[in-house]
């Protein structure tokens, strides 16, 4: 892989992972648009590792509280951090079950097509706009219920379709359930941590059978580092601006991307 290809992939992954525009769609489309071969699972894993580190660093206080809260749970006490850990846990079953089914039936690669991306990018743009436009900001993570977390988790399972956007569907669900914009974004990112870890574990298992994987390690480390830096910047910008700008700019981008892909596929 060329250096330019690696840099572009890393920046795209870092910037798009936590924005409601689908990082997986951009990672799949990038090699096609650049006329390059698919980057392979190792590069994908390392790119996600960089973004995982970024969310851990940015939300280090929440992570600290969750870790302390887990130990408190063992003693029967529910602290705010422990409750957050339980909320994240309540959101996990749907995506783990659906993701496991896709992996078991070898359907993951079947969904990686530009047509699927174009359609899902457009289809899930409207709910994002509607939820943001008409959703009430009456809840925070501290006041949301476990039922809310489970429903957001159910939406997260849909994001396994490339183009739907994990951040997009979870923020849509959060806004529809009454979470404020920044709170929806915050919970979306926190609940991404175990999902990214699970993705990495599955991908590493698949990689163990690939003898050429070790030759890509240097490229993977570069991608991880650049993804971390770009993701950290994207998270900071989103959390500072989302209450002011809302999700409309991302909705418009999704519409433009989806329409552009359909035109490109028709040519």
PDB file of C-alpha atoms in Angstrom:
ATOM      1  CA  UNK A   1       0.000   0.000   0.000  1.00  0.00           C
ATOM      2  CA  UNK A   2       1.215   3.501  -0.777  1.00  0.00           C
ATOM      3  CA  UNK A   3       1.881   6.045   1.972  1.00  0.00           C
ATOM      4  CA  UNK A   4      -0.818   8.353   0.574  1.00  0.00           C
ATOM      5  CA  UNK A   5      -3.370   5.522   0.702  1.00  0.00           C
ATOM      6  CA  UNK A   6      -2.491   4.766   4.325  1.00  0.00           C
ATOM      7  CA  UNK A   7      -2.682   8.405   5.375  1.00  0.00           C
ATOM      8  CA  UNK A   8      -6.033   8.907   3.629  1.00  0.00           C
ATOM      9  CA  UNK A   9      -7.471   5.780   5.253  1.00  0.00           C
ATOM     10  CA  UNK A  10      -6.285   6.805   8.703  1.00  0.00           C
ATOM     11  CA  UNK A  11      -7.638  10.327   8.439  1.00  0.00           C
ATOM     12  CA  UNK A  12     -10.973   9.139   7.069  1.00  0.00           C
ATOM     13  CA  UNK A  13     -11.355   6.529   9.815  1.00  0.00           C
ATOM     14  CA  UNK A  14     -10.415   8.975  12.558  1.00  0.00           C
ATOM     15  CA  UNK A  15     -12.675  11.762  11.342  1.00  0.00           C
ATOM     16  CA  UNK A  16     -15.713   9.681  10.422  1.00  0.00           C
ATOM     17  CA  UNK A  17     -15.791   7.037  13.194  1.00  0.00           C
ATOM     18  CA  UNK A  18     -17.688   9.185  15.680  1.00  0.00           C
ATOM     19  CA  UNK A  19     -19.520  11.454  13.252  1.00  0.00           C
ATOM     20  CA  UNK A  20     -22.964  10.286  12.066  1.00  0.00           C
ATOM     21  CA  UNK A  21     -21.798   9.647   8.503  1.00  0.00           C
ATOM     22  CA  UNK A  22     -20.531   6.004   8.625  1.00  0.00           C
ATOM     23  CA  UNK A  23     -16.811   5.323   8.869  1.00  0.00           C
ATOM     24  CA  UNK A  24     -17.211   1.787   7.475  1.00  0.00           C
ATOM     25  CA  UNK A  25     -18.788   3.169   4.308  1.00  0.00           C
ATOM     26  CA  UNK A  26     -15.899   5.567   3.791  1.00  0.00           C
ATOM     27  CA  UNK A  27     -13.289   2.864   4.460  1.00  0.00           C
ATOM     28  CA  UNK A  28     -14.943   0.552   1.935  1.00  0.00           C
ATOM     29  CA  UNK A  29     -15.300   3.258  -0.714  1.00  0.00           C
ATOM     30  CA  UNK A  30     -11.833   4.795  -0.342  1.00  0.00           C
ATOM     31  CA  UNK A  31      -9.796   2.064  -2.092  1.00  0.00           C
ATOM     32  CA  UNK A  32     -12.407   1.866  -4.848  1.00  0.00           C
ATOM     33  CA  UNK A  33     -12.294   5.609  -5.510  1.00  0.00           C
ATOM     34  CA  UNK A  34      -8.478   5.670  -5.285  1.00  0.00           C
ATOM     35  CA  UNK A  35      -8.156   2.707  -7.632  1.00  0.00           C
ATOM     36  CA  UNK A  36      -6.378   0.696  -4.936  1.00  0.00           C
ATOM     37  CA  UNK A  37      -6.901  -2.803  -3.595  1.00  0.00           C
ATOM     38  CA  UNK A  38      -8.912  -3.252  -0.403  1.00  0.00           C
ATOM     39  CA  UNK A  39      -6.700  -2.452   2.577  1.00  0.00           C
ATOM     40  CA  UNK A  40      -7.422  -5.743   4.306  1.00  0.00           C
ATOM     41  CA  UNK A  41      -8.611  -6.565   7.831  1.00  0.00           C
ATOM     42  CA  UNK A  42      -5.353  -5.743   9.655  1.00  0.00           C
ATOM     43  CA  UNK A  43      -5.422  -2.115   8.537  1.00  0.00           C
ATOM     44  CA  UNK A  44      -9.096  -1.905   9.530  1.00  0.00           C
ATOM     45  CA  UNK A  45      -8.287  -3.299  12.974  1.00  0.00           C
ATOM     46  CA  UNK A  46      -5.405  -0.885  13.533  1.00  0.00           C
ATOM     47  CA  UNK A  47      -7.508   2.061  12.360  1.00  0.00           C
ATOM     48  CA  UNK A  48     -10.215   1.124  14.857  1.00  0.00           C
ATOM     49  CA  UNK A  49      -7.581   0.667  17.567  1.00  0.00           C
ATOM     50  CA  UNK A  50      -6.509   4.272  17.023  1.00  0.00           C
ATOM     51  CA  UNK A  51     -10.060   5.570  17.320  1.00  0.00           C
ATOM     52  CA  UNK A  52     -10.661   3.407  20.397  1.00  0.00           C
ATOM     53  CA  UNK A  53      -7.649   4.977  22.096  1.00  0.00           C
ATOM     54  CA  UNK A  54      -8.966   8.428  21.164  1.00  0.00           C
ATOM     55  CA  UNK A  55     -12.336   7.888  22.859  1.00  0.00           C
ATOM     56  CA  UNK A  56     -10.612   6.420  25.930  1.00  0.00           C
ATOM     57  CA  UNK A  57      -8.383   9.478  26.199  1.00  0.00           C
ATOM     58  CA  UNK A  58     -11.122  12.050  25.586  1.00  0.00           C
ATOM     59  CA  UNK A  59     -13.579  10.465  28.027  1.00  0.00           C
ATOM     60  CA  UNK A  60     -10.951   9.378  30.563  1.00  0.00           C
ATOM     61  CA  UNK A  61     -13.017  10.694  33.485  1.00  0.00           C
ATOM     62  CA  UNK A  62     -16.016   8.591  32.448  1.00  0.00           C
ATOM     63  CA  UNK A  63     -13.751   5.576  31.957  1.00  0.00           C
ATOM     64  CA  UNK A  64     -12.223   6.101  35.407  1.00  0.00           C
ATOM     65  CA  UNK A  65     -15.671   6.353  36.989  1.00  0.00           C
ATOM     66  CA  UNK A  66     -16.829   3.206  35.165  1.00  0.00           C
ATOM     67  CA  UNK A  67     -13.809   1.216  36.373  1.00  0.00           C
ATOM     68  CA  UNK A  68     -14.293   2.388  39.966  1.00  0.00           C
ATOM     69  CA  UNK A  69     -18.041   1.817  39.660  1.00  0.00           C
ATOM     70  CA  UNK A  70     -17.547  -1.788  38.586  1.00  0.00           C
ATOM     71  CA  UNK A  71     -15.627  -2.536  41.756  1.00  0.00           C
ATOM     72  CA  UNK A  72     -18.373  -0.812  43.764  1.00  0.00           C
ATOM     73  CA  UNK A  73     -20.958  -3.037  42.082  1.00  0.00           C
ATOM     74  CA  UNK A  74     -19.177  -6.059  43.515  1.00  0.00           C
ATOM     75  CA  UNK A  75     -19.917  -4.700  46.971  1.00  0.00           C
ATOM     76  CA  UNK A  76     -23.557  -4.043  46.151  1.00  0.00           C
ATOM     77  CA  UNK A  77     -23.225  -0.273  45.735  1.00  0.00           C
ATOM     78  CA  UNK A  78     -24.372   1.475  42.548  1.00  0.00           C
ATOM     79  CA  UNK A  79     -22.312   4.595  41.896  1.00  0.00           C
ATOM     80  CA  UNK A  80     -22.856   6.923  38.905  1.00  0.00           C
ATOM     81  CA  UNK A  81     -19.946   5.195  37.184  1.00  0.00           C
ATOM     82  CA  UNK A  82     -21.357   1.781  37.975  1.00  0.00           C
ATOM     83  CA  UNK A  83     -24.742   2.797  36.611  1.00  0.00           C
ATOM     84  CA  UNK A  84     -23.073   4.032  33.422  1.00  0.00           C
ATOM     85  CA  UNK A  85     -21.353   0.661  33.095  1.00  0.00           C
ATOM     86  CA  UNK A  86     -24.727  -1.073  33.441  1.00  0.00           C
ATOM     87  CA  UNK A  87     -26.299   1.238  30.856  1.00  0.00           C
ATOM     88  CA  UNK A  88     -23.560   0.407  28.350  1.00  0.00           C
ATOM     89  CA  UNK A  89     -23.960  -3.299  29.149  1.00  0.00           C
ATOM     90  CA  UNK A  90     -27.711  -3.025  28.530  1.00  0.00           C
ATOM     91  CA  UNK A  91     -27.021  -1.646  25.055  1.00  0.00           C
ATOM     92  CA  UNK A  92     -24.754  -4.515  23.958  1.00  0.00           C
ATOM     93  CA  UNK A  93     -26.855  -7.679  23.364  1.00  0.00           C
ATOM     94  CA  UNK A  94     -28.504  -6.674  20.044  1.00  0.00           C
ATOM     95  CA  UNK A  95     -25.266  -5.737  18.253  1.00  0.00           C
ATOM     96  CA  UNK A  96     -23.428  -8.787  19.602  1.00  0.00           C
ATOM     97  CA  UNK A  97     -26.223 -11.144  18.524  1.00  0.00           C
ATOM     98  CA  UNK A  98     -26.712  -9.577  15.088  1.00  0.00           C
ATOM     99  CA  UNK A  99     -22.967  -9.225  14.525  1.00  0.00           C
ATOM    100  CA  UNK A 100     -22.413 -12.826  15.575  1.00  0.00           C
ATOM    101  CA  UNK A 101     -25.074 -13.984  13.120  1.00  0.00           C
ATOM    102  CA  UNK A 102     -23.497 -12.049  10.249  1.00  0.00           C
ATOM    103  CA  UNK A 103     -20.096 -13.520  11.098  1.00  0.00           C
ATOM    104  CA  UNK A 104     -21.430 -17.066  11.501  1.00  0.00           C
ATOM    105  CA  UNK A 105     -23.215 -17.005   8.147  1.00  0.00           C
ATOM    106  CA  UNK A 106     -20.322 -15.182   6.436  1.00  0.00           C
ATOM    107  CA  UNK A 107     -22.524 -12.258   5.397  1.00  0.00           C
ATOM    108  CA  UNK A 108     -20.210  -9.419   6.421  1.00  0.00           C
ATOM    109  CA  UNK A 109     -18.421  -9.172   3.079  1.00  0.00           C
ATOM    110  CA  UNK A 110     -21.711  -9.499   1.197  1.00  0.00           C
ATOM    111  CA  UNK A 111     -22.842  -6.148   2.619  1.00  0.00           C
ATOM    112  CA  UNK A 112     -19.687  -4.321   1.561  1.00  0.00           C
ATOM    113  CA  UNK A 113     -21.041  -2.999  -1.726  1.00  0.00           C
ATOM    114  CA  UNK A 114     -21.371   0.606  -2.964  1.00  0.00           C
ATOM    115  CA  UNK A 115     -25.080   0.087  -3.697  1.00  0.00           C
ATOM    116  CA  UNK A 116     -25.807  -1.015  -0.124  1.00  0.00           C
ATOM    117  CA  UNK A 117     -23.816   1.953   1.170  1.00  0.00           C
ATOM    118  CA  UNK A 118     -25.610   4.432  -1.092  1.00  0.00           C
ATOM    119  CA  UNK A 119     -29.080   3.222  -0.115  1.00  0.00           C
ATOM    120  CA  UNK A 120     -28.425   2.981   3.630  1.00  0.00           C
ATOM    121  CA  UNK A 121     -26.678   6.367   3.652  1.00  0.00           C
ATOM    122  CA  UNK A 122     -29.815   7.950   2.220  1.00  0.00           C
ATOM    123  CA  UNK A 123     -32.377   5.892   4.146  1.00  0.00           C
ATOM    124  CA  UNK A 124     -30.937   6.669   7.580  1.00  0.00           C
ATOM    125  CA  UNK A 125     -30.401  10.372   6.899  1.00  0.00           C
ATOM    126  CA  UNK A 126     -34.102  11.218   7.275  1.00  0.00           C
ATOM    127  CA  UNK A 127     -34.588   9.638  10.739  1.00  0.00           C
ATOM    128  CA  UNK A 128     -31.498  11.497  11.968  1.00  0.00           C
ATOM    129  CA  UNK A 129     -32.949  14.818  10.822  1.00  0.00           C
ATOM    130  CA  UNK A 130     -36.422  14.092  12.191  1.00  0.00           C
ATOM    131  CA  UNK A 131     -35.130  12.974  15.582  1.00  0.00           C
ATOM    132  CA  UNK A 132     -32.873  15.991  15.877  1.00  0.00           C
ATOM    133  CA  UNK A 133     -35.541  18.413  14.655  1.00  0.00           C
ATOM    134  CA  UNK A 134     -38.406  17.171  16.805  1.00  0.00           C
ATOM    135  CA  UNK A 135     -36.674  15.327  19.645  1.00  0.00           C
ATOM    136  CA  UNK A 136     -36.869  16.954  23.064  1.00  0.00           C
ATOM    137  CA  UNK A 137     -33.758  17.502  25.175  1.00  0.00           C
ATOM    138  CA  UNK A 138     -35.231  16.360  28.487  1.00  0.00           C
ATOM    139  CA  UNK A 139     -32.829  13.591  29.539  1.00  0.00           C
ATOM    140  CA  UNK A 140     -29.146  13.141  30.290  1.00  0.00           C
ATOM    141  CA  UNK A 141     -27.084   9.969  30.619  1.00  0.00           C
ATOM    142  CA  UNK A 142     -27.557  10.247  34.378  1.00  0.00           C
ATOM    143  CA  UNK A 143     -31.364  10.264  34.055  1.00  0.00           C
ATOM    144  CA  UNK A 144     -31.890   7.920  31.095  1.00  0.00           C
ATOM    145  CA  UNK A 145     -33.415   4.527  31.843  1.00  0.00           C
ATOM    146  CA  UNK A 146     -32.100   1.061  31.136  1.00  0.00           C
ATOM    147  CA  UNK A 147     -34.948   0.689  28.656  1.00  0.00           C
ATOM    148  CA  UNK A 148     -33.565   3.736  26.812  1.00  0.00           C
ATOM    149  CA  UNK A 149     -30.110   2.147  26.729  1.00  0.00           C
ATOM    150  CA  UNK A 150     -31.532  -1.119  25.389  1.00  0.00           C
ATOM    151  CA  UNK A 151     -33.445   0.693  22.635  1.00  0.00           C
ATOM    152  CA  UNK A 152     -30.333   2.638  21.625  1.00  0.00           C
ATOM    153  CA  UNK A 153     -28.501  -0.689  21.603  1.00  0.00           C
ATOM    154  CA  UNK A 154     -31.163  -2.132  19.310  1.00  0.00           C
ATOM    155  CA  UNK A 155     -30.563   0.758  16.923  1.00  0.00           C
ATOM    156  CA  UNK A 156     -26.823   0.098  17.117  1.00  0.00           C
ATOM    157  CA  UNK A 157     -27.316  -3.373  15.661  1.00  0.00           C
ATOM    158  CA  UNK A 158     -28.677  -1.765  12.479  1.00  0.00           C
ATOM    159  CA  UNK A 159     -25.334  -0.007  12.050  1.00  0.00           C
ATOM    160  CA  UNK A 160     -23.704  -3.278  11.004  1.00  0.00           C
ATOM    161  CA  UNK A 161     -25.126  -2.408   7.581  1.00  0.00           C
ATOM    162  CA  UNK A 162     -22.401  -0.267   5.954  1.00  0.00           C
ATOM    163  CA  UNK A 163     -23.624   3.263   5.391  1.00  0.00           C
ATOM    164  CA  UNK A 164     -26.138   3.243   8.258  1.00  0.00           C
ATOM    165  CA  UNK A 165     -23.485   4.664  10.626  1.00  0.00           C
ATOM    166  CA  UNK A 166     -23.166   3.361  14.178  1.00  0.00           C
ATOM    167  CA  UNK A 167     -22.850   6.900  15.498  1.00  0.00           C
ATOM    168  CA  UNK A 168     -25.720   8.060  13.301  1.00  0.00           C
ATOM    169  CA  UNK A 169     -28.298   5.470  14.342  1.00  0.00           C
ATOM    170  CA  UNK A 170     -27.393   5.599  18.037  1.00  0.00           C
ATOM    171  CA  UNK A 171     -27.542   9.402  18.093  1.00  0.00           C
ATOM    172  CA  UNK A 172     -30.837   9.231  16.222  1.00  0.00           C
ATOM    173  CA  UNK A 173     -32.236   6.861  18.839  1.00  0.00           C
ATOM    174  CA  UNK A 174     -30.854   8.970  21.664  1.00  0.00           C
ATOM    175  CA  UNK A 175     -32.463  12.149  20.340  1.00  0.00           C
ATOM    176  CA  UNK A 176     -35.772  10.358  19.700  1.00  0.00           C
ATOM    177  CA  UNK A 177     -35.751   9.157  23.324  1.00  0.00           C
ATOM    178  CA  UNK A 178     -35.186  12.661  24.685  1.00  0.00           C
ATOM    179  CA  UNK A 179     -31.422  12.880  25.140  1.00  0.00           C
ATOM    180  CA  UNK A 180     -29.790  16.206  24.342  1.00  0.00           C
ATOM    181  CA  UNK A 181     -27.442  16.416  21.366  1.00  0.00           C
ATOM    182  CA  UNK A 182     -24.182  16.327  23.300  1.00  0.00           C
ATOM    183  CA  UNK A 183     -25.527  13.643  25.637  1.00  0.00           C
ATOM    184  CA  UNK A 184     -26.563  11.513  22.645  1.00  0.00           C
ATOM    185  CA  UNK A 185     -23.090  11.918  21.163  1.00  0.00           C
ATOM    186  CA  UNK A 186     -21.396  11.158  24.486  1.00  0.00           C
ATOM    187  CA  UNK A 187     -23.362   7.968  25.122  1.00  0.00           C
ATOM    188  CA  UNK A 188     -22.897   6.886  21.510  1.00  0.00           C
ATOM    189  CA  UNK A 189     -19.130   7.133  21.878  1.00  0.00           C
ATOM    190  CA  UNK A 190     -19.000   5.435  25.271  1.00  0.00           C
ATOM    191  CA  UNK A 191     -21.118   2.504  24.072  1.00  0.00           C
ATOM    192  CA  UNK A 192     -18.796   2.155  21.075  1.00  0.00           C
ATOM    193  CA  UNK A 193     -15.896   1.027  23.271  1.00  0.00           C
ATOM    194  CA  UNK A 194     -16.956  -2.614  23.843  1.00  0.00           C
ATOM    195  CA  UNK A 195     -18.214  -2.832  20.253  1.00  0.00           C
ATOM    196  CA  UNK A 196     -14.859  -1.766  18.834  1.00  0.00           C
ATOM    197  CA  UNK A 197     -13.096  -4.187  21.180  1.00  0.00           C
ATOM    198  CA  UNK A 198     -15.368  -7.032  20.031  1.00  0.00           C
ATOM    199  CA  UNK A 199     -14.735  -6.098  16.380  1.00  0.00           C
ATOM    200  CA  UNK A 200     -10.986  -6.162  17.007  1.00  0.00           C
ATOM    201  CA  UNK A 201     -11.116  -9.583  18.680  1.00  0.00           C
ATOM    202  CA  UNK A 202     -13.099 -11.120  15.822  1.00  0.00           C
ATOM    203  CA  UNK A 203     -10.816  -9.540  13.236  1.00  0.00           C
ATOM    204  CA  UNK A 204      -7.676 -10.772  15.009  1.00  0.00           C
ATOM    205  CA  UNK A 205      -9.101 -14.299  15.021  1.00  0.00           C
ATOM    206  CA  UNK A 206      -9.624 -14.044  11.262  1.00  0.00           C
ATOM    207  CA  UNK A 207      -6.131 -12.627  10.824  1.00  0.00           C
ATOM    208  CA  UNK A 208      -4.456 -15.555  12.561  1.00  0.00           C
ATOM    209  CA  UNK A 209      -4.975 -17.603   9.395  1.00  0.00           C
ATOM    210  CA  UNK A 210      -3.326 -14.973   7.162  1.00  0.00           C
ATOM    211  CA  UNK A 211       0.402 -15.465   6.871  1.00  0.00           C
ATOM    212  CA  UNK A 212       0.976 -12.098   5.189  1.00  0.00           C
ATOM    213  CA  UNK A 213      -0.536 -10.148   8.066  1.00  0.00           C
ATOM    214  CA  UNK A 214       2.806  -9.563   9.803  1.00  0.00           C
ATOM    215  CA  UNK A 215       4.196  -7.774   6.761  1.00  0.00           C
ATOM    216  CA  UNK A 216       1.509  -5.113   7.191  1.00  0.00           C
ATOM    217  CA  UNK A 217       2.299  -4.392  10.850  1.00  0.00           C
ATOM    218  CA  UNK A 218       4.356  -1.271  10.148  1.00  0.00           C
ATOM    219  CA  UNK A 219       1.587   0.140   7.961  1.00  0.00           C
ATOM    220  CA  UNK A 220      -0.954  -0.752  10.628  1.00  0.00           C
ATOM    221  CA  UNK A 221       0.924   1.107  13.370  1.00  0.00           C
ATOM    222  CA  UNK A 222       1.101   4.213  11.196  1.00  0.00           C
ATOM    223  CA  UNK A 223      -2.629   4.016  10.496  1.00  0.00           C
ATOM    224  CA  UNK A 224      -3.390   3.546  14.215  1.00  0.00           C
ATOM    225  CA  UNK A 225      -1.356   6.612  15.188  1.00  0.00           C
ATOM    226  CA  UNK A 226      -2.920   8.861  12.542  1.00  0.00           C
ATOM    227  CA  UNK A 227      -6.417   7.548  13.291  1.00  0.00           C
ATOM    228  CA  UNK A 228      -5.906   8.368  16.969  1.00  0.00           C
ATOM    229  CA  UNK A 229      -4.896  11.965  16.278  1.00  0.00           C
ATOM    230  CA  UNK A 230      -7.665  12.640  13.762  1.00  0.00           C
ATOM    231  CA  UNK A 231     -10.331  10.909  15.889  1.00  0.00           C
ATOM    232  CA  UNK A 232      -9.342  12.882  18.972  1.00  0.00           C
ATOM    233  CA  UNK A 233      -9.709  16.106  17.010  1.00  0.00           C
ATOM    234  CA  UNK A 234     -13.046  15.036  15.523  1.00  0.00           C
ATOM    235  CA  UNK A 235     -14.462  14.117  18.938  1.00  0.00           C
ATOM    236  CA  UNK A 236     -13.369  17.429  20.433  1.00  0.00           C
ATOM    237  CA  UNK A 237     -14.927  19.429  17.589  1.00  0.00           C
ATOM    238  CA  UNK A 238     -18.187  17.436  17.664  1.00  0.00           C
ATOM    239  CA  UNK A 239     -18.643  17.732  21.427  1.00  0.00           C
ATOM    240  CA  UNK A 240     -17.985  21.480  21.356  1.00  0.00           C
ATOM    241  CA  UNK A 241     -20.207  22.296  18.386  1.00  0.00           C
ATOM    242  CA  UNK A 242     -23.010  19.735  18.255  1.00  0.00           C
ATOM    243  CA  UNK A 243     -25.343  21.639  20.599  1.00  0.00           C
ATOM    244  CA  UNK A 244     -25.010  24.712  18.389  1.00  0.00           C
ATOM    245  CA  UNK A 245     -24.975  23.270  14.888  1.00  0.00           C
ATOM    246  CA  UNK A 246     -27.157  20.198  15.436  1.00  0.00           C
ATOM    247  CA  UNK A 247     -27.051  17.216  13.083  1.00  0.00           C
ATOM    248  CA  UNK A 248     -28.379  18.934   9.943  1.00  0.00           C
ATOM    249  CA  UNK A 249     -24.903  19.420   8.369  1.00  0.00           C
ATOM    250  CA  UNK A 250     -24.302  15.675   8.662  1.00  0.00           C
ATOM    251  CA  UNK A 251     -27.750  14.908   7.228  1.00  0.00           C
ATOM    252  CA  UNK A 252     -26.997  17.095   4.206  1.00  0.00           C
ATOM    253  CA  UNK A 253     -23.615  15.421   3.772  1.00  0.00           C
ATOM    254  CA  UNK A 254     -25.241  11.976   3.879  1.00  0.00           C
ATOM    255  CA  UNK A 255     -27.786  12.981   1.239  1.00  0.00           C
ATOM    256  CA  UNK A 256     -25.057  14.397  -1.008  1.00  0.00           C
ATOM    257  CA  UNK A 257     -22.911  11.276  -0.554  1.00  0.00           C
ATOM    258  CA  UNK A 258     -25.801   8.875  -1.192  1.00  0.00           C
ATOM    259  CA  UNK A 259     -27.021  10.697  -4.291  1.00  0.00           C
ATOM    260  CA  UNK A 260     -23.466  11.044  -5.564  1.00  0.00           C
ATOM    261  CA  UNK A 261     -22.870   7.310  -5.175  1.00  0.00           C
ATOM    262  CA  UNK A 262     -26.087   6.433  -6.992  1.00  0.00           C
ATOM    263  CA  UNK A 263     -25.137   8.729  -9.887  1.00  0.00           C
ATOM    264  CA  UNK A 264     -21.639   7.245  -9.970  1.00  0.00           C
ATOM    265  CA  UNK A 265     -23.051   3.698 -10.001  1.00  0.00           C
ATOM    266  CA  UNK A 266     -25.450   4.610 -12.814  1.00  0.00           C
ATOM    267  CA  UNK A 267     -22.690   5.906 -15.075  1.00  0.00           C
TER     268      UNK A 267
END
